[in-house]
Short mmCIF file of C-alpha atoms and ligand atoms in Angstrom, two decimals:
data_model
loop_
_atom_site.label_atom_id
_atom_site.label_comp_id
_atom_site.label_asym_id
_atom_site.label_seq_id
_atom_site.Cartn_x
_atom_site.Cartn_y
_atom_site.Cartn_z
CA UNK A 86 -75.57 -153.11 29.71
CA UNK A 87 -76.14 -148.93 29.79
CA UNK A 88 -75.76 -147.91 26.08
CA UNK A 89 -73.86 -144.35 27.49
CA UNK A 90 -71.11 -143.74 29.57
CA UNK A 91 -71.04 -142.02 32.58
CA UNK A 92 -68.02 -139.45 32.91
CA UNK A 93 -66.75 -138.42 35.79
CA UNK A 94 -64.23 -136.23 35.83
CA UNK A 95 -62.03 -136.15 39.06
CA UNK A 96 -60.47 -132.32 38.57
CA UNK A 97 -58.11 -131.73 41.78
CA UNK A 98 -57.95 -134.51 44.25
CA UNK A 99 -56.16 -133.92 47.63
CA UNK A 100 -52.78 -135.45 47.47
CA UNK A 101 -50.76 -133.40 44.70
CA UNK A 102 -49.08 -129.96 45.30
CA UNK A 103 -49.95 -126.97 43.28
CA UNK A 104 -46.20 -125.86 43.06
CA UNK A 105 -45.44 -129.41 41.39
CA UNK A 106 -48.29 -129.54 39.37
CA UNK A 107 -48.75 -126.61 37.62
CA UNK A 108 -52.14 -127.19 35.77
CA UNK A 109 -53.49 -128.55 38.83
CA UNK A 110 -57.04 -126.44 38.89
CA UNK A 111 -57.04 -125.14 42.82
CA UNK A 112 -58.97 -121.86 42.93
CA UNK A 113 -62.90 -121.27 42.32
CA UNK A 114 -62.13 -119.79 39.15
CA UNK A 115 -59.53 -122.89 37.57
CA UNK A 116 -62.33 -125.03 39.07
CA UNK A 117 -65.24 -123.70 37.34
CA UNK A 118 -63.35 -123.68 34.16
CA UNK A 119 -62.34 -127.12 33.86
CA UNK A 120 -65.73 -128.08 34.95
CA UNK A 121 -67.26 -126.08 32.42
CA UNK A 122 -64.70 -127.19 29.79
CA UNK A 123 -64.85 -130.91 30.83
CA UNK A 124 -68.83 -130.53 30.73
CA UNK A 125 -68.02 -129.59 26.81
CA UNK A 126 -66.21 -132.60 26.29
CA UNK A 127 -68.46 -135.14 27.52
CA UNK A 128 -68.08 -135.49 31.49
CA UNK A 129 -71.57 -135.72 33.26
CA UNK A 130 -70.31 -135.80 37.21
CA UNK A 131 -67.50 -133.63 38.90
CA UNK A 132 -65.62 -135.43 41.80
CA UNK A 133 -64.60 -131.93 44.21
CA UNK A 134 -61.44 -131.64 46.50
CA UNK A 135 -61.30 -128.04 47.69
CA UNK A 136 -58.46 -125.92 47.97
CA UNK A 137 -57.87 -122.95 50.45
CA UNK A 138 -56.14 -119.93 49.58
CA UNK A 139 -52.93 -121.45 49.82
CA UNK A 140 -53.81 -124.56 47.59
CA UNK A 141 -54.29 -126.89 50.50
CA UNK A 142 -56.84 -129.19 50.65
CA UNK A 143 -59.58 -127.93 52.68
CA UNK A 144 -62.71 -129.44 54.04
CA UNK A 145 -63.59 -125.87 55.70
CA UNK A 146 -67.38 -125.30 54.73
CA UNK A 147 -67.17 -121.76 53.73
CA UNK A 148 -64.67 -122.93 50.70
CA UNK A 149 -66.77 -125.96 50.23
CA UNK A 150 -70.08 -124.32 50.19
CA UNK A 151 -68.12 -121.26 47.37
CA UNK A 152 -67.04 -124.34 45.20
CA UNK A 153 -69.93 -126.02 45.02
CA UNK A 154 -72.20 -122.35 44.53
CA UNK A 155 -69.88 -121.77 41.79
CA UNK A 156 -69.65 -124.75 39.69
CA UNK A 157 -73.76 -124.98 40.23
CA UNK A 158 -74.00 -122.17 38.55
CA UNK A 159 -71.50 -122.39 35.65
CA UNK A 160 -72.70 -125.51 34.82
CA UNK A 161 -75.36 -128.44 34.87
CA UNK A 162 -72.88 -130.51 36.09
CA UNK A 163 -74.06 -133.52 38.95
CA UNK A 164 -72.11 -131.79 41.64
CA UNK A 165 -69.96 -134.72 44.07
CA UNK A 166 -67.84 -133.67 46.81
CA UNK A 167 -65.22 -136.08 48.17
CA UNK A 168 -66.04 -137.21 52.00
CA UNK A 169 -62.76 -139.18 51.62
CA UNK A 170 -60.66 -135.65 51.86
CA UNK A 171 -57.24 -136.02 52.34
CA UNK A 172 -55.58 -138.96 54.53
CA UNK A 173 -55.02 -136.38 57.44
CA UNK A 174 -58.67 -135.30 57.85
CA UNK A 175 -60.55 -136.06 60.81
CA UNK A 176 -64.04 -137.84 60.66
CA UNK A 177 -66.04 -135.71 61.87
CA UNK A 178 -64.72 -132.66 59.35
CA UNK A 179 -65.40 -135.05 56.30
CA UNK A 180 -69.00 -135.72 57.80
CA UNK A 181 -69.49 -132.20 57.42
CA UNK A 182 -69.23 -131.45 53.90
CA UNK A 183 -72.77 -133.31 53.45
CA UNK A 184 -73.95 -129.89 55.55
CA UNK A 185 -72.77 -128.35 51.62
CA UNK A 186 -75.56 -130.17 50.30
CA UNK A 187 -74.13 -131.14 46.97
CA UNK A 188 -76.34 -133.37 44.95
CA UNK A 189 -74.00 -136.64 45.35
CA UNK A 190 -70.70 -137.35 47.79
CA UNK A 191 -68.18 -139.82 47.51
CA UNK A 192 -68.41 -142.81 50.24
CA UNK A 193 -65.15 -145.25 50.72
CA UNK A 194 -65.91 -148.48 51.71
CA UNK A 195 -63.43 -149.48 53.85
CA UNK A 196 -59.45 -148.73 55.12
CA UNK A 197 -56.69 -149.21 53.03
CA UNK A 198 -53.09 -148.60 52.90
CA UNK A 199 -52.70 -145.13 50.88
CA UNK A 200 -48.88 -145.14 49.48
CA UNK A 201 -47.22 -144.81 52.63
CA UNK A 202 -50.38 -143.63 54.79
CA UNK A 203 -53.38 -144.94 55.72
CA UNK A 204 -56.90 -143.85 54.18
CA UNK A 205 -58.88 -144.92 57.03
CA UNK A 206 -62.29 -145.77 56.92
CA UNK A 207 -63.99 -147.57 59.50
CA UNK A 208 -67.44 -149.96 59.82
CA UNK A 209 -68.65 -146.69 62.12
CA UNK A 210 -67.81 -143.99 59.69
CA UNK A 211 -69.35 -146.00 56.65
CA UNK A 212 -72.64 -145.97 57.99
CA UNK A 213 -72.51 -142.99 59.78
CA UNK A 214 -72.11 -141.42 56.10
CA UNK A 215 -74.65 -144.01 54.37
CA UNK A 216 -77.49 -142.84 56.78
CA UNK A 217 -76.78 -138.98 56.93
CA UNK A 218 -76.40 -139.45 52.84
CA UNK A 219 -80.14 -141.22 53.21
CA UNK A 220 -81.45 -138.44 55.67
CA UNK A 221 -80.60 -135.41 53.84
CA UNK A 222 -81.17 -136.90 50.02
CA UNK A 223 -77.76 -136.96 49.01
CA UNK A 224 -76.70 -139.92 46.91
CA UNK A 225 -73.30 -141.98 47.28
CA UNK A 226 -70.93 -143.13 45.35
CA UNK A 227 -69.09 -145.80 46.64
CA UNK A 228 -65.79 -145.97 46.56
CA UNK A 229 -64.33 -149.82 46.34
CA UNK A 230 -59.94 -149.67 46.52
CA UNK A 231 -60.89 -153.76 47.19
CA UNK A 232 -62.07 -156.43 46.64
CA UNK A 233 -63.42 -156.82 50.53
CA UNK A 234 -64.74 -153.71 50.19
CA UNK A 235 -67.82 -154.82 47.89
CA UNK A 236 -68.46 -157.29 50.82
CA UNK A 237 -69.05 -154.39 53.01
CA UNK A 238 -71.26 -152.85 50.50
CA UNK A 239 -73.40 -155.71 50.61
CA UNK A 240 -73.03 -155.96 54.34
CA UNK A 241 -74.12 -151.85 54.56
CA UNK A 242 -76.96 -152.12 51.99
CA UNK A 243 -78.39 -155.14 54.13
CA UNK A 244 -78.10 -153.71 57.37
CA UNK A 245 -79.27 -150.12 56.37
CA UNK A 246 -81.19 -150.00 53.46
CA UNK A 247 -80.68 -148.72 49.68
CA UNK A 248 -79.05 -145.34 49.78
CA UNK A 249 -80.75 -142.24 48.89
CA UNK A 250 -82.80 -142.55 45.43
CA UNK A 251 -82.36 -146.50 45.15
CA UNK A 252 -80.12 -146.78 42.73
CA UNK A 253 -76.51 -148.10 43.70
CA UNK A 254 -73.70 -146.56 41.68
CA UNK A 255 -70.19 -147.90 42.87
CA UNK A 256 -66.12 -146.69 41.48
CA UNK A 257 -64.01 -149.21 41.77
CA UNK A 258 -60.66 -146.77 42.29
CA UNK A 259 -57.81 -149.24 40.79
CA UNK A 260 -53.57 -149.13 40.91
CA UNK A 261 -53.97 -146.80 44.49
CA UNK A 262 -50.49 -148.59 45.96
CA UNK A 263 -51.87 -150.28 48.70
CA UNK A 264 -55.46 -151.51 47.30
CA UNK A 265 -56.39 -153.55 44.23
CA UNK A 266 -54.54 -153.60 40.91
CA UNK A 267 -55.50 -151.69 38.04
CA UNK A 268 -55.67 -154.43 35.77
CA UNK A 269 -58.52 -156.29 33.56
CA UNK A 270 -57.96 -159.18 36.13
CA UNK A 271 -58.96 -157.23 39.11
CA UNK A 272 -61.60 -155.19 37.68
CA UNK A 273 -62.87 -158.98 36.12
CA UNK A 274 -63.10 -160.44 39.80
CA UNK A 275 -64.88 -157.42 40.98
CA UNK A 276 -67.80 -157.41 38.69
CA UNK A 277 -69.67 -160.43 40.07
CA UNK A 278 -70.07 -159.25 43.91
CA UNK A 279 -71.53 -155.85 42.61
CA UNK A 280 -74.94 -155.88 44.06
CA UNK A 281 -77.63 -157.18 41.78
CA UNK A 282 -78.81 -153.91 39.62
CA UNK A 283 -75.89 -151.69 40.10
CA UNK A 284 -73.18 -149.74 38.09
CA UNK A 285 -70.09 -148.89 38.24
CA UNK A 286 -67.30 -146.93 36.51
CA UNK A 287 -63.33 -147.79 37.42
CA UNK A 288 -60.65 -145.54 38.00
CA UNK A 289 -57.36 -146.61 37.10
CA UNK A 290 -54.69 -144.42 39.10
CA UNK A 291 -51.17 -143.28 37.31
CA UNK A 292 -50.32 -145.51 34.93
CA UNK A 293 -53.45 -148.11 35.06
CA UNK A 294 -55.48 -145.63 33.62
CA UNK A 295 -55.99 -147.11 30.14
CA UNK A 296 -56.47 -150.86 30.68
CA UNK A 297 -58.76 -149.84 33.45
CA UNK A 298 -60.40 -147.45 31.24
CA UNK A 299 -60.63 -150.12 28.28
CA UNK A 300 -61.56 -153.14 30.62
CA UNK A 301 -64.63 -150.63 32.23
CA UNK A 302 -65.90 -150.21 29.16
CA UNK A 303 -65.49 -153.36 27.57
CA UNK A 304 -67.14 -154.63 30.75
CA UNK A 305 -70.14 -152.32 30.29
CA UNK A 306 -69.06 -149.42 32.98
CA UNK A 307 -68.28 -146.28 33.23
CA UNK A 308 -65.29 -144.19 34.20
CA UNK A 309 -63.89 -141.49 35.81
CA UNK A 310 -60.69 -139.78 35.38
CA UNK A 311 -58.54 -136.34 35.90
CA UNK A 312 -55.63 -135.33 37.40
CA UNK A 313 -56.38 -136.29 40.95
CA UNK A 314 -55.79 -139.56 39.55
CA UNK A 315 -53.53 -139.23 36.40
CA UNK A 316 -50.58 -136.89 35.89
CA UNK A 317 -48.66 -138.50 32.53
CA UNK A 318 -50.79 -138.74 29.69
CA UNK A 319 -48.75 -140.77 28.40
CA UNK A 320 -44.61 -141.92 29.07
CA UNK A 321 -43.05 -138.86 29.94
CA UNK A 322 -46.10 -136.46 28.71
CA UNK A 323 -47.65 -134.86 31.58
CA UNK A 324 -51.24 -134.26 31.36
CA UNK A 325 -51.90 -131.11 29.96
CA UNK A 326 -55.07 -130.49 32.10
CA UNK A 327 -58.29 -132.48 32.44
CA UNK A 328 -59.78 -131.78 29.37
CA UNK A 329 -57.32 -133.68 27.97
CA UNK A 330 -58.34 -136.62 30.37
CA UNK A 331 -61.77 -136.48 29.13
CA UNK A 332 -61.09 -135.96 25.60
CA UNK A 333 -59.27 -139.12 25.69
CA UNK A 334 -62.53 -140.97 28.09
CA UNK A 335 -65.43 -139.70 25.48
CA UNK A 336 -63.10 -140.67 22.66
CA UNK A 337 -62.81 -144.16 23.44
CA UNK A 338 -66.28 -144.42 24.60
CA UNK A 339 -67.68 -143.22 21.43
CA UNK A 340 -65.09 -145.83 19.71
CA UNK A 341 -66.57 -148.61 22.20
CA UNK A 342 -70.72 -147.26 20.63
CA UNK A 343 -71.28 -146.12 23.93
CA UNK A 344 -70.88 -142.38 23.88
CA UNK A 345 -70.86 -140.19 26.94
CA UNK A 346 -74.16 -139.20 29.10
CA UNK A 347 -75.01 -135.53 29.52
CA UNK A 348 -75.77 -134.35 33.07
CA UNK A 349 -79.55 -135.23 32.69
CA UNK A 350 -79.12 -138.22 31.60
CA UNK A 351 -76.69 -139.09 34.47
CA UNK A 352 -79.19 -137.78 36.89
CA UNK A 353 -81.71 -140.29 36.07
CA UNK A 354 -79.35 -143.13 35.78
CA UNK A 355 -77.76 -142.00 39.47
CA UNK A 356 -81.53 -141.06 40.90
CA UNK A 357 -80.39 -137.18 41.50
CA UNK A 358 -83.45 -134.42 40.85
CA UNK A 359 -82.39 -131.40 39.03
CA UNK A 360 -82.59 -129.07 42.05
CA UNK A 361 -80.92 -130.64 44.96
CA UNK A 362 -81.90 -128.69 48.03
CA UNK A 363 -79.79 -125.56 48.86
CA UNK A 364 -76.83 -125.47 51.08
CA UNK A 365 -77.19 -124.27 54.11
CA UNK A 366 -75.85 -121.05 55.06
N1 KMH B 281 -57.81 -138.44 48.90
C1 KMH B 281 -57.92 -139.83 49.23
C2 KMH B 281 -57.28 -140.10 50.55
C3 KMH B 281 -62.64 -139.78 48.00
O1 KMH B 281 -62.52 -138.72 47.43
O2 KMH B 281 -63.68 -140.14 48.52
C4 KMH B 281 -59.31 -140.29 49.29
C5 KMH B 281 -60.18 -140.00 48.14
C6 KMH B 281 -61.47 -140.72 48.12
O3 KMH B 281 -59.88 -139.22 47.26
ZN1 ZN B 282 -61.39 -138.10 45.68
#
């Protein structure tokens, strides 16, 4: 079992509104600070959506590449962008935020029903993404909505090798309606078809958040939360921002004896070197 926790803190996301959610961190500036404020609080990783200058999600590289510059250099933060991006996003755009170069992406293993879309992620595009993530040193995260979806981890890492620093770190992203339950159960029947020597944190979306929270670290894991995931901190309390979120993570972890990495720490445990290479311009 790792005696810390990895935090991830998961600031924006792609599917909530600015105009309904005011606290909802959209520009470079509310970015940065909730990075750096969530870096004070005991989060190691940031998990990036990008905004445009309306608030939309955007997978355009010239915001991506800004974001990225900007929370490098406000904080030691392991920098993740999302290559899930929003359920509307073409493959080929969320290929292209590895040309950002951020130190580790996001990687979802496999479709799944998304509310009342479809977050689709095909046997082509997982691979396409494991080997580009190999080629230019960046290192995934997988993302598992299901059950099957730890099958095609072990299917990927067979076929095509360990990713990028050899260490496998997975999320198991719980309570999405449409994928797994964010229950101890589920997170339970997950655990023993993670490949031999990996971690994992859970996410539990909306309401799920605490027993997922409480199961992954009971269970020796690590977690990730923020508002792309969690809006009510608790019945009819919405989350104040994402400090808040974290607050509540490095609380409990340090009540469970296993208090939260700092950014160096998570870069050995995830196999990221301090300097990543440089975007490209
Ligand atoms: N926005 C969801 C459709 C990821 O970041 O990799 C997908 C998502 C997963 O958030
Ligand atoms: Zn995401």
């Amino acid at each position: 079992m790792t005696s810390g926790t990895l935090i991830t803190v998961a600031p924006t996301g792609a599917e909530s509104a600015k105009a309904d959610v005011p606290a909802l961190p959209v520009t470079v500036e509310e970015v940065v600070a909730t990075a750096r404020d969530c870096q004070a609080l005991g989060a190691a990783v940031v998990h990036l959506h990008v905004r445009d200058a309306q608030a939309r999600p955007t997978l355009d590289l010239g915001y991506v590449g800004e974001v990225v510059a900007a929370v490098r250099e406000a904080t030691d933060l392991v920098v993740q962008l999302s290559t899930g991006g929003a359920v509307t996003d073409p493959f080929d755009a969320r290929l292209a935020v590895l040309d950002a170069a951020p130190d580790a992406a996001s990687l979802s293993l496999g479709t799944v029903n998304f509310g009342r879309d479809v977050f689709s992620n095909p046997w082509d595009l997982i691979v396409e993404l494991h080997t580009q993530m190999q080629a230019r040193g960046i290192v995934p995260e997988y993302e598992v909505f299901d059950l099957g979806h730890l099958a095609t981890l072990e299917r990927l890492l067979d076929r095509h090798g360990p990713p990028h620093g050899g260490h496998v770190h997975a999320d198991l992203v719980m309570g999405v309606p449409g994928g797994m339950p964010g229950t101890a159960q589920a997170l339970a029947a997950c655990l023993p078809h993670l490949p031999q020597g990996a971690t994992f944190a859970a996410t539990g979306v909306g309401r799920t958040s605490l027993p997922v929270m409480l199961t992954a670290l009971a269970a020796g894991g690590h977690l990730r939360v923020g508002m792309e995931d969690t809006l009510t901190y608790a019945p009819g309390e919405p989350v104040r921002d994402n400090a808040q979120l974290v607050a509540r993570a490095a609380g409990l972890a340090r009540i469970a004896q296993r208090p939260p990495l700092g950014p160096a720490e998570a870069r050995s445990l995830l196999g990221i070197p301090r300097t990543s290479v440089e975007a490209t311009p």
